[in-house]
């Protein structure tokens, strides 16, 4: 399928505490293209600016410099766009200054919210955002804000709950009675229920058990396939990234150092190691095996696939595929 | 780093930053007394000069110091006007026939009052808020007031509560911001609607905030229990405060300054209040 840009960052910089003695540059001249209809992984060591970048994607945080485009529209021009549009409207002149200001403000807020509905952001440690009486109501908060009909809300809540592995009998419990991992799923479901075109997940699997991780990632993949949306995942686990992502971006020290398909990115072993990241262990193992003469394709990212291929080799040759060596 | 960024603390490496916080407190109080001792023009000139020297020593940008005056501009303007119009003196500036009479003395008084308040604020800024972290300040207060423990004033407990509260303020602001953004990402609208609607819209922020604050307080209490915290008695400190020669020198200097001001007042050079 043809590759299409969904989100484009152009020379984006972001500074925390600008103008104070505690100024810190969290993003430095980052240009990134995120494709539509695929899963993009963002990796980088702690403090490299991943969360900062994610917070820019729905327009809630504004870059100090540079532009963020969603489907070619610069999302940080909402304000000037609305002002421009209103100036040319005939009813604008008839309104009093105060009424006009109010209307413009409401319009800006509406568009800003629309952006949030289009780019669904699940922040790091989202379990702290739960507040409703029941899990059901909490998941329904987003869709409700979108102004959907009750039937639509109900179906979306159940669908999102199923996707994230929120079990039906939790729905009536208080979110405060759930475990951390369960809360995490509820929080993710709360954003998924808005059916955003772009789903941004900041370390969705941190702190989940191995089984829960796999399950969550598989559900996210399924969600992506079903909705054909763009999904962006931040994670520290190279294994997960290699397994589930189509494209990968690497941040280091506030700068973007690599981006491309996962094959491309993981072929830069040295560069990744330089910035304190690894390639997945299984990929490394397969490369070592290849170096010893085992005939295997170069880029293998899952243990299952490696085992499958080794079995095939074994069946073909009838002996241990370790190139002669026992 | 972020944790001490709250309030006005301005990190720099200056003589004043390095002073013992107790010495800073004492010097600040004495210096403020000095500003009240001043009654004539010469004294005020010396005072202004000393304030300039202190500002330079502290390495705080002037812009920051002046910013603390901003909320007081109205009061300053108001009281100076009252001073100018209602002080009676001998040197009338306006023609005799005018209903409103302005005397030279009024203008001097207004000037003195402005200088006094400005320098008072600058001094608290230079010695306390800009150069001392809130935690160091509570520490200093605890030690200075520790004699009160003899008469069963819970000095340590109050100081402990204050520093914990101070420590939590930046955490809570940061968390509020985070939760607000998380809810905005789900389409929360905090701006539109009347007062009641807006208050209701804050519920999704307030509830998680409260829940996490309570959780945090609980965890902190547990952590303190685990380390056998049992109040102030017999407790040693991680950062022992030391009076150094420079601290003593600073205190001597400010006392000498006060005495100097006292005698300059006697000379009565320039306009005297
Ligand atoms: N609210 C804030 N105020 C000031 N500085 C911040 C703030 N949030 C993050 N930073 C700084 O910005 C830099 C990037 O932070 P960011 O949270 O984007 O890192 P990250 O890549 O998401 O790290 P992690 O993997 O730990 O989540 C860090 O150096 C951090 O100290
Ligand atoms: Mg992060």
Coordinates of C-alpha atoms and ligand atoms in Angstrom, one line a residue:
Chain A
X1 CA 0.0 0.0 0.0
X2 CA 1.1 3.5 -0.7
X3 CA 2.7 5.4 2.1
X4 CA 0.9 8.6 3.2
X5 CA 2.0 11.1 5.9
X6 CA -0.5 11.5 8.7
X7 CA 1.4 13.7 11.0
X8 CA 4.5 15.7 10.0
X9 CA 6.7 17.5 12.5
X10 CA 8.9 20.2 10.9
X11 CA 11.9 21.5 12.8
X12 CA 10.1 21.3 16.1
X13 CA 11.7 22.5 19.3
X14 CA 10.3 22.6 22.7
X15 CA 11.6 24.3 25.9
X16 CA 10.5 23.7 29.4
X17 CA 10.5 26.7 31.8
X18 CA 11.5 29.2 29.0
X19 CA 12.8 32.4 30.5
X20 CA 13.4 31.0 33.9
X21 CA 16.8 29.9 35.3
X22 CA 15.6 26.3 35.0
X23 CA 15.2 26.4 31.2
X24 CA 15.5 23.0 29.6
X25 CA 15.4 22.1 26.0
X26 CA 13.4 18.9 25.6
X27 CA 13.2 18.8 21.8
X28 CA 15.7 20.2 19.5
X29 CA 15.0 20.7 15.8
X30 CA 13.0 17.5 15.3
X31 CA 11.6 16.7 11.9
X32 CA 9.5 13.5 11.7
X33 CA 7.0 12.0 9.4
X34 CA 4.4 9.6 10.8
X35 CA 2.6 7.4 8.3
X36 CA -1.1 6.8 8.1
X37 CA -2.4 3.4 8.6
X38 CA 0.5 1.8 10.4
X39 CA 2.1 1.5 13.8
X40 CA 5.0 3.8 14.5
X41 CA 7.2 3.1 17.5
X42 CA 9.1 5.8 19.3
X43 CA 12.1 4.8 21.3
X44 CA 14.8 6.6 23.2
X45 CA 16.3 6.4 26.7
X46 CA 14.8 8.1 29.7
X47 CA 14.5 11.9 29.4
X48 CA 15.1 11.9 25.6
X49 CA 11.9 13.9 25.0
X50 CA 9.5 11.2 23.9
X51 CA 6.6 12.2 26.1
X52 CA 7.3 15.9 25.3
X53 CA 6.9 15.0 21.6
X54 CA 3.7 13.1 22.1
X55 CA 2.2 16.0 24.0
X56 CA 2.7 18.2 21.0
X57 CA 0.7 16.0 18.6
X58 CA -2.8 17.1 19.7
X59 CA -2.1 20.8 20.0
X60 CA -2.4 21.0 23.8
X61 CA 1.3 21.9 24.1
X62 CA 2.7 24.2 21.5
X63 CA 6.2 23.9 20.1
X64 CA 8.5 26.8 20.8
X65 CA 9.6 26.6 17.1
X66 CA 8.6 24.5 14.2
X67 CA 5.3 23.2 12.9
X68 CA 3.1 20.2 13.5
X69 CA 0.9 19.1 10.6
X70 CA -2.1 16.8 10.8
X71 CA -3.1 15.7 7.3
X72 CA -1.3 18.7 6.0
X73 CA -3.0 21.2 8.4
X74 CA -0.8 23.1 10.8
X75 CA -2.6 22.4 14.1
X76 CA -1.1 25.4 15.9
X77 CA -2.8 27.9 13.6
X78 CA -6.3 27.3 15.0
X79 CA -6.3 30.7 16.7
X80 CA -5.3 32.8 13.7
X81 CA -7.5 30.7 11.4
X82 CA -10.6 31.3 13.5
X83 CA -9.8 35.0 13.8
X84 CA -9.3 35.2 10.0
X85 CA -12.5 33.4 9.2
X86 CA -14.6 35.5 11.6
X87 CA -13.4 38.8 10.3
X88 CA -14.9 37.9 6.9
X89 CA -18.2 36.7 8.2
X90 CA -21.2 39.1 7.8
X91 CA -22.6 38.4 11.2
X92 CA -19.3 39.4 12.9
X93 CA -20.0 43.1 12.3
X94 CA -23.4 42.9 13.9
X95 CA -22.2 41.3 17.1
X96 CA -21.0 43.4 20.0
X97 CA -17.3 43.2 20.8
X98 CA -18.0 41.1 23.8
X99 CA -20.3 38.7 22.1
X100 CA -17.9 38.3 19.2
X101 CA -15.0 37.6 21.6
X102 CA -17.1 35.0 23.4
X103 CA -18.1 33.4 20.1
X104 CA -14.6 33.3 18.8
X105 CA -13.3 31.8 22.1
X106 CA -15.9 29.1 21.9
X107 CA -15.0 28.4 18.3
X108 CA -11.4 28.1 19.2
X109 CA -12.1 25.8 22.1
X110 CA -14.4 23.7 19.9
X111 CA -11.7 23.2 17.2
X112 CA -9.1 22.5 19.8
X113 CA -11.3 19.7 21.2
X114 CA -11.9 18.4 17.8
X115 CA -8.2 18.0 17.4
X116 CA -8.0 16.1 20.7
X117 CA -10.7 13.8 19.4
X118 CA -8.8 13.2 16.1
X119 CA -5.5 12.6 17.9
X120 CA -6.3 10.5 20.9
X121 CA -3.5 10.8 23.5
X122 CA -2.9 8.4 26.3
X123 CA -0.4 10.0 28.5
X124 CA 2.3 8.3 30.4
X125 CA 0.9 6.7 33.6
X126 CA -2.7 7.5 32.5
X127 CA -4.2 5.6 35.5
X128 CA -4.2 8.9 37.4
X129 CA -6.7 10.5 35.2
X130 CA -9.6 8.2 36.2
X131 CA -12.3 10.0 38.2
X132 CA -15.8 8.7 37.5
X133 CA -17.9 6.6 39.8
X134 CA -17.7 3.5 37.6
X135 CA -15.3 2.2 35.0
X136 CA -18.1 2.4 32.5
X137 CA -18.7 6.1 33.0
X138 CA -15.0 6.8 32.9
X139 CA -14.6 5.2 29.5
X140 CA -17.7 7.0 28.4
X141 CA -16.3 10.4 29.4
X142 CA -14.5 11.1 26.1
X143 CA -17.4 9.9 23.8
X144 CA -19.8 12.0 25.9
X145 CA -17.7 15.1 25.4
X146 CA -17.9 14.4 21.7
X147 CA -21.7 14.7 22.0
X148 CA -22.5 11.2 20.7
X149 CA -25.9 9.6 21.1
X150 CA -26.3 7.3 24.2
X151 CA -26.5 4.2 22.0
X152 CA -23.3 5.1 20.2
X153 CA -21.6 5.8 23.5
X154 CA -22.7 2.5 24.9
X155 CA -21.5 0.5 21.9
X156 CA -18.2 2.4 21.8
X157 CA -17.6 1.8 25.5
X158 CA -18.2 -1.9 25.2
X159 CA -16.0 -2.1 22.1
X160 CA -13.1 -0.2 23.7
X161 CA -13.4 -2.3 26.8
X162 CA -13.2 -5.5 24.8
X163 CA -10.2 -4.2 22.9
X164 CA -8.2 -3.3 26.0
X165 CA -9.1 -6.4 27.9
X166 CA -11.3 -4.6 30.4
X167 CA -13.6 -7.4 31.6
X168 CA -17.4 -6.9 31.5
X169 CA -17.8 -7.3 35.3
X170 CA -15.4 -4.5 36.0
X171 CA -17.5 -2.0 34.2
X172 CA -19.7 -1.3 37.2
X173 CA -16.9 -1.1 39.7
X174 CA -15.3 2.0 40.9
X175 CA -12.0 2.7 39.0
X176 CA -10.3 3.4 42.3
X177 CA -10.7 -0.3 43.3
X178 CA -8.8 -1.7 40.4
X179 CA -5.2 -2.6 40.3
X180 CA -2.6 -0.5 38.6
X181 CA -2.6 -2.6 35.4
X182 CA -6.3 -2.8 35.3
X183 CA -6.6 1.0 35.7
X184 CA -4.1 1.4 32.8
X185 CA -6.4 -0.6 30.5
X186 CA -9.4 1.4 31.5
X187 CA -7.5 4.7 30.8
X188 CA -6.5 3.4 27.4
X189 CA -10.0 2.3 26.7
X190 CA -11.2 5.8 27.6
X191 CA -9.2 7.2 24.7
X192 CA -9.8 4.4 22.3
X193 CA -13.6 4.9 22.7
X194 CA -13.2 8.2 21.0
X195 CA -12.1 6.3 17.9
X196 CA -9.3 8.8 17.1
X197 CA -7.7 8.8 13.7
X198 CA -4.4 8.9 15.4
X199 CA -3.9 6.9 18.6
X200 CA -0.9 8.0 20.7
X201 CA 0.1 5.7 23.5
X202 CA 2.9 6.8 25.8
X203 CA 4.4 3.7 27.4
X204 CA 1.1 1.8 27.4
X205 CA 2.7 -1.4 28.7
X206 CA 5.0 -0.1 31.4
X207 CA 4.4 -2.0 34.6
X208 CA 2.2 -4.7 33.0
X209 CA 2.9 -8.4 33.4
X210 CA 4.4 -10.2 30.4
X211 CA 1.1 -11.8 29.5
X212 CA -0.7 -8.5 29.9
X213 CA 1.8 -6.8 27.7
X214 CA 1.5 -9.2 24.8
X215 CA -2.2 -9.1 25.1
X216 CA -2.4 -5.4 25.1
X217 CA 0.0 -5.0 22.2
X218 CA -1.9 -7.6 20.2
X219 CA -5.2 -5.8 20.9
X220 CA -3.6 -2.5 19.8
X221 CA -2.5 -4.1 16.6
X222 CA -6.0 -5.5 16.0
X223 CA -7.4 -2.1 16.7
X224 CA -5.1 -0.5 14.2
X225 CA -6.0 -3.0 11.5
X226 CA -9.7 -2.7 12.1
X227 CA -9.8 1.1 12.1
X228 CA -7.0 1.7 9.7
X229 CA -5.8 4.5 12.0
X230 CA -2.3 5.6 12.7
X231 CA -1.0 4.4 16.0
X232 CA 2.1 5.8 17.7
X233 CA 3.6 3.8 20.6
X234 CA 6.3 4.9 22.9
X235 CA 8.1 2.1 24.6
X236 CA 11.3 1.1 26.2
X237 CA 11.1 -2.5 25.1
X238 CA 13.0 -3.1 21.8
X239 CA 11.4 -6.6 21.6
X240 CA 7.9 -5.1 21.6
X241 CA 8.8 -2.4 19.2
X242 CA 10.4 -4.8 16.8
X243 CA 7.5 -7.2 16.9
X244 CA 4.6 -4.8 16.6
X245 CA 5.8 -1.6 14.8
X246 CA 6.0 -1.0 11.1
X247 CA 8.1 2.1 11.5
X248 CA 10.4 3.3 14.2
X249 CA 11.7 6.7 15.3
X250 CA 14.7 7.1 17.7
X251 CA 15.2 10.0 20.0
X252 CA 18.3 10.8 21.9
X253 CA 19.1 13.9 23.9
X254 CA 16.2 15.9 22.6
X255 CA 17.1 15.1 19.0
X256 CA 15.7 12.7 16.4
X257 CA 18.6 10.5 15.3
X258 CA 16.9 7.8 13.3
X259 CA 13.6 7.2 11.6
X260 CA 12.3 4.8 9.0
X261 CA 11.0 1.3 8.6
X262 CA 11.9 -1.0 11.5
X263 CA 14.3 -3.0 9.2
X264 CA 16.1 0.2 8.4
X265 CA 16.3 1.4 12.0
X266 CA 17.4 -1.9 13.5
X267 CA 20.1 -2.3 10.9
X268 CA 21.9 0.6 12.6
X269 CA 23.1 -1.5 15.4
X270 CA 26.1 0.7 16.2
X271 CA 24.3 3.9 16.3
X272 CA 21.6 2.5 18.5
X273 CA 24.2 1.1 20.9
X274 CA 25.9 4.5 21.0
X275 CA 22.8 6.1 22.4
X276 CA 22.3 3.4 24.9
X277 CA 19.7 1.3 23.1
X278 CA 19.8 -2.2 21.8
X279 CA 18.4 -4.1 19.0
X280 CA 16.1 -6.9 20.0
X281 CA 17.9 -9.9 21.5
X282 CA 16.4 -12.4 19.1
X283 CA 17.5 -10.3 16.1
X284 CA 21.0 -10.1 17.6
X285 CA 21.0 -13.9 18.1
X286 CA 19.9 -14.5 14.5
X287 CA 22.7 -12.2 13.3
X288 CA 25.3 -14.1 15.3
X289 CA 23.9 -17.4 13.9
X290 CA 24.2 -16.0 10.4
X291 CA 27.7 -15.0 11.1
X292 CA 28.4 -18.6 11.9
X293 CA 27.0 -19.7 8.6
X294 CA 23.4 -20.6 9.4
X295 CA 21.2 -19.7 6.5
X296 CA 18.6 -17.4 8.0
X297 CA 17.1 -14.2 6.8
X298 CA 18.7 -11.2 8.4
X299 CA 15.8 -9.4 10.0
X300 CA 13.8 -11.5 12.4
X301 CA 12.1 -9.8 15.2
X302 CA 10.1 -12.5 17.1
X303 CA 11.2 -15.6 18.8
X304 CA 8.3 -17.5 17.2
X305 CA 9.4 -16.6 13.7
X306 CA 13.0 -17.6 14.5
X307 CA 12.0 -20.9 15.9
X308 CA 9.8 -21.6 12.9
X309 CA 12.6 -20.9 10.5
X310 CA 15.1 -22.9 12.4
X311 CA 12.7 -25.8 12.4
X312 CA 12.3 -25.5 8.7
X313 CA 16.1 -25.6 8.3
X314 CA 16.3 -28.6 10.6
X315 CA 13.6 -30.4 8.6
X316 CA 15.4 -29.7 5.3
X317 CA 18.9 -30.7 6.4
X318 CA 18.0 -33.3 9.0
X319 CA 20.6 -32.0 11.4
X320 CA 21.2 -29.2 13.8
X321 CA 21.3 -26.1 11.6
X322 CA 24.4 -24.7 13.4
X323 CA 26.5 -24.9 10.2
X324 CA 28.2 -28.1 11.0
X325 CA 29.2 -27.2 14.5
X326 CA 27.3 -29.2 17.1
Chain B
X1 CA 16.0 21.0 40.2
X2 CA 12.4 21.5 39.3
X3 CA 11.5 21.1 43.0
X4 CA 13.1 24.2 44.2
X5 CA 12.0 26.2 41.2
X6 CA 8.8 27.1 42.9
X7 CA 8.5 30.4 44.6
X8 CA 11.1 32.9 43.7
X9 CA 14.3 31.2 44.4
X10 CA 16.9 32.2 41.9
X11 CA 19.9 29.8 41.7
X12 CA 23.2 31.5 41.5
X13 CA 26.5 31.3 43.3
X14 CA 26.9 34.5 45.3
X15 CA 28.2 35.6 48.7
X16 CA 24.6 36.0 49.8
X17 CA 23.5 32.6 48.5
X18 CA 26.3 31.0 50.4
X19 CA 25.4 32.6 53.7
X20 CA 23.9 30.6 56.5
X21 CA 20.1 30.9 56.3
X22 CA 19.9 31.8 60.0
X23 CA 22.4 34.6 59.5
X24 CA 20.4 35.8 56.5
X25 CA 17.2 35.9 58.5
X26 CA 18.9 37.9 61.3
X27 CA 20.6 40.2 58.9
X28 CA 17.4 40.7 56.9
X29 CA 15.5 41.7 60.1
X30 CA 18.2 44.1 61.2
X31 CA 18.5 45.7 57.8
X32 CA 14.8 46.3 57.7
X33 CA 15.0 48.0 61.1
X34 CA 17.7 50.2 59.5
X35 CA 15.3 51.3 56.8
X36 CA 13.0 52.5 59.5
X37 CA 15.7 54.3 61.3
X38 CA 16.4 56.6 58.3
X39 CA 14.8 60.0 58.6
X40 CA 16.8 62.3 56.5
X41 CA 17.9 62.7 52.9
X42 CA 21.5 61.7 53.5
X43 CA 20.5 58.6 55.3
X44 CA 18.3 57.6 52.5
X45 CA 21.0 58.2 50.0
X46 CA 23.3 55.9 51.9
X47 CA 20.5 53.3 52.2
X48 CA 19.9 53.3 48.5
X49 CA 23.6 52.9 47.9
X50 CA 23.7 49.9 50.2
X51 CA 20.7 48.3 48.5
X52 CA 22.4 48.7 45.1
X53 CA 25.6 47.1 46.5
X54 CA 23.5 44.2 48.0
X55 CA 21.7 43.7 44.6
X56 CA 25.1 43.5 42.8
X57 CA 26.5 41.1 45.4
X58 CA 23.5 38.8 45.2
X59 CA 23.7 38.5 41.4
X60 CA 20.0 38.7 41.1
X61 CA 18.8 40.3 37.9
X62 CA 17.3 43.7 38.6
X63 CA 14.3 42.8 36.5
X64 CA 13.4 40.0 38.9
X65 CA 13.7 42.2 41.9
X66 CA 11.6 45.0 40.4
X67 CA 8.9 42.4 39.5
X68 CA 8.2 41.9 43.2
X69 CA 7.1 45.5 43.3
X70 CA 4.5 45.2 40.6
X71 CA 1.6 44.1 42.9
X72 CA 2.3 47.1 45.1
X73 CA 2.3 49.8 42.5
X74 CA -1.2 50.8 43.2
X75 CA -0.7 51.1 46.9
X76 CA 2.5 52.9 46.4
X77 CA 0.9 55.4 44.1
X78 CA -2.1 55.8 46.3
X79 CA -0.1 56.5 49.5
X80 CA 2.3 58.8 47.7
X81 CA -0.6 60.9 46.5
X82 CA -2.0 61.1 50.0
X83 CA 1.4 62.1 51.3
X84 CA 1.8 64.8 48.6
X85 CA -1.6 66.3 49.0
X86 CA -2.2 66.1 52.7
X87 CA 1.2 66.8 54.3
X88 CA 1.3 70.3 55.7
X89 CA 4.7 72.1 55.8
X90 CA 6.4 75.4 55.3
X91 CA 7.4 75.5 51.7
X92 CA 4.3 75.9 49.6
X93 CA 4.9 75.0 46.0
X94 CA 1.5 75.8 44.6
X95 CA 0.1 79.4 44.3
X96 CA -1.6 80.6 47.5
X97 CA -4.9 81.0 45.7
X98 CA -5.2 77.3 44.8
X99 CA -7.6 75.1 46.8
X100 CA -5.2 72.2 46.6
X101 CA -2.0 72.9 48.3
X102 CA 1.2 71.0 47.8
X103 CA 4.1 71.4 50.0
X104 CA 7.7 70.5 49.4
X105 CA 7.6 68.4 52.6
X106 CA 4.8 66.3 51.1
X107 CA 6.9 65.4 48.1
X108 CA 9.9 64.5 50.3
X109 CA 7.7 62.3 52.5
X110 CA 6.2 60.5 49.5
X111 CA 9.7 59.9 48.1
X112 CA 10.9 58.6 51.5
X113 CA 8.0 56.3 51.8
X114 CA 8.5 54.9 48.3
X115 CA 12.2 54.3 48.9
X116 CA 11.5 52.7 52.3
X117 CA 8.9 50.2 50.9
X118 CA 11.0 49.4 47.8
X119 CA 14.1 48.8 49.8
X120 CA 12.2 46.8 52.4
X121 CA 10.9 44.5 49.6
X122 CA 14.2 44.3 47.9
X123 CA 15.9 43.4 51.1
X124 CA 13.5 40.5 51.8
X125 CA 14.0 39.4 48.2
X126 CA 17.8 39.6 48.4
X127 CA 18.2 38.0 51.7
X128 CA 15.3 35.6 51.8
X129 CA 13.1 34.7 48.9
X130 CA 15.6 34.9 46.0
X131 CA 18.6 33.5 47.6
X132 CA 17.3 31.0 50.2
X133 CA 15.2 27.9 49.3
X134 CA 12.0 27.7 51.3
X135 CA 13.2 24.5 52.9
X136 CA 16.4 26.2 54.1
X137 CA 14.3 29.0 55.5
X138 CA 12.1 26.7 57.5
X139 CA 15.2 25.0 58.8
X140 CA 16.6 28.3 59.9
X141 CA 13.4 29.3 61.5
X142 CA 13.2 26.0 63.4
X143 CA 16.6 26.5 64.8
X144 CA 16.2 30.1 65.7
X145 CA 13.0 29.3 67.5
X146 CA 14.2 26.1 69.1
X147 CA 14.6 27.8 72.6
X148 CA 10.7 27.9 72.5
X149 CA 10.7 24.1 72.8
X150 CA 11.5 24.6 76.5
X151 CA 8.0 26.0 76.9
X152 CA 6.5 23.2 74.9
X153 CA 5.9 25.1 71.7
X154 CA 6.0 22.4 68.9
X155 CA 8.6 24.1 66.9
X156 CA 10.0 21.0 65.2
X157 CA 6.6 19.7 64.3
X158 CA 5.5 23.0 62.8
X159 CA 8.7 23.3 60.8
X160 CA 8.4 19.7 59.6
X161 CA 4.8 20.3 58.5
X162 CA 5.8 23.5 56.7
X163 CA 8.6 21.9 54.8
X164 CA 6.5 19.0 53.8
X165 CA 3.8 21.3 52.6
X166 CA 6.4 23.4 50.7
X167 CA 7.7 20.3 49.2
X168 CA 4.3 19.2 48.0
X169 CA 3.3 22.5 46.4
X170 CA 5.4 22.1 43.2
X171 CA 4.4 18.4 43.0
X172 CA 0.8 19.3 43.2
X173 CA 1.0 22.0 40.6
X174 CA 2.8 19.8 38.2
X175 CA 0.3 17.0 38.8
X176 CA -2.7 19.4 38.3
X177 CA -1.3 20.4 35.0
X178 CA -0.8 16.9 33.9
X179 CA -4.3 15.8 34.9
X180 CA -5.8 18.8 33.2
X181 CA -4.0 18.0 30.0
X182 CA -5.1 14.3 30.3
X183 CA -8.7 15.4 30.6
X184 CA -8.5 18.0 27.9
X185 CA -7.2 15.2 25.7
X186 CA -10.5 13.5 26.3
X187 CA -12.4 16.6 25.4
X188 CA -12.8 18.3 28.8
X189 CA -13.8 21.9 28.5
X190 CA -12.7 24.1 31.4
X191 CA -13.5 27.4 29.9
X192 CA -17.0 27.7 28.5
X193 CA -20.2 28.0 30.4
X194 CA -21.2 29.7 33.6
X195 CA -19.6 29.5 37.0
X196 CA -21.4 26.3 38.0
X197 CA -20.7 24.5 34.7
X198 CA -17.0 25.5 35.0
X199 CA -16.9 24.3 38.6
X200 CA -18.4 21.0 37.5
X201 CA -15.9 20.7 34.7
X202 CA -13.1 20.8 37.3
X203 CA -14.4 17.7 39.0
X204 CA -12.5 15.4 36.6
X205 CA -9.3 17.2 37.7
X206 CA -10.1 17.6 41.4
X207 CA -11.0 14.0 42.1
X208 CA -7.8 12.4 40.7
X209 CA -5.8 15.1 42.3
X210 CA -7.3 14.5 45.7
X211 CA -7.0 10.8 45.4
X212 CA -3.3 11.0 44.4
X213 CA -2.5 13.6 47.1
X214 CA -4.0 11.3 49.8
X215 CA -2.2 8.4 48.4
X216 CA 1.0 10.3 48.4
X217 CA 0.5 11.5 52.0
X218 CA -0.2 8.0 53.1
X219 CA 3.0 6.7 51.4
X220 CA 5.0 9.5 52.9
X221 CA 3.7 8.7 56.4
X222 CA 4.5 5.1 55.9
X223 CA 8.0 5.9 54.6
X224 CA 8.6 8.2 57.7
X225 CA 7.3 5.4 60.0
X226 CA 9.6 2.9 58.3
X227 CA 12.6 5.1 59.1
X228 CA 11.5 5.4 62.7
X229 CA 10.6 9.1 62.6
X230 CA 9.5 10.0 66.1
X231 CA 9.4 13.8 66.2
X232 CA 12.2 16.2 66.8
X233 CA 13.7 14.8 70.0
X234 CA 17.3 13.6 69.6
X235 CA 17.1 14.0 65.9
X236 CA 20.3 14.9 64.1
X237 CA 20.4 16.7 60.8
X238 CA 21.6 15.8 57.4
X239 CA 22.6 19.4 56.7
X240 CA 24.1 20.8 59.8
X241 CA 24.0 24.6 59.6
X242 CA 27.3 26.3 60.4
X243 CA 27.9 29.9 61.3
X244 CA 31.0 30.8 59.5
X245 CA 33.2 33.8 60.0
X246 CA 31.6 35.5 57.0
X247 CA 28.2 35.1 58.6
X248 CA 29.3 36.7 61.8
X249 CA 31.0 39.4 59.8
X250 CA 27.8 40.1 57.9
X251 CA 25.9 40.5 61.2
X252 CA 28.5 42.8 62.6
X253 CA 28.4 44.8 59.4
X254 CA 24.7 45.3 59.5
X255 CA 24.7 46.3 63.1
X256 CA 27.5 48.8 62.3
X257 CA 25.4 50.0 59.4
X258 CA 22.5 50.6 61.8
X259 CA 24.7 52.5 64.2
X260 CA 26.0 54.5 61.3
X261 CA 22.5 55.4 60.1
X262 CA 21.7 56.4 63.7
X263 CA 24.5 58.9 63.8
X264 CA 23.8 60.2 60.3
X265 CA 20.3 60.9 61.4
X266 CA 21.6 63.0 64.2
X267 CA 23.6 65.2 61.7
X268 CA 20.3 66.0 60.0
X269 CA 21.7 66.7 56.6
X270 CA 19.2 67.3 53.9
X271 CA 15.5 67.3 54.4
X272 CA 14.5 65.7 57.7
X273 CA 11.2 64.0 58.3
Ligands
LIG1 N1 7.1 19.5 33.3 C1 8.4 19.6 33.0 N2 9.1 20.7 33.5 C2 10.4 20.8 33.2 N3 11.1 19.9 32.6 C3 10.5 18.8 32.1 C4 9.1 18.6 32.3 N4 8.8 17.4 31.8 C5 9.9 16.9 31.3 N5 11.0 17.7 31.4 C6 12.4 17.5 31.0 O1 12.3 17.4 29.6 C7 13.2 16.3 29.2 C8 12.4 15.3 28.4 O2 11.4 14.7 29.2 P1 10.4 13.7 28.6 O3 9.3 13.5 29.7 O4 9.9 14.1 27.3 O5 11.3 12.4 28.5 P2 10.9 10.9 28.0 O6 11.7 10.6 26.8 O7 9.4 10.8 27.9 O8 11.4 10.1 29.2 P3 10.8 8.7 29.9 O9 11.3 7.6 29.1 O10 11.4 8.7 31.3 O11 9.3 8.9 30.0 C9 13.7 15.7 30.5 O12 15.1 16.1 30.6 C10 12.9 16.3 31.6 O13 13.7 16.6 32.7
LIG2 MG1 8.0 9.7 28.9

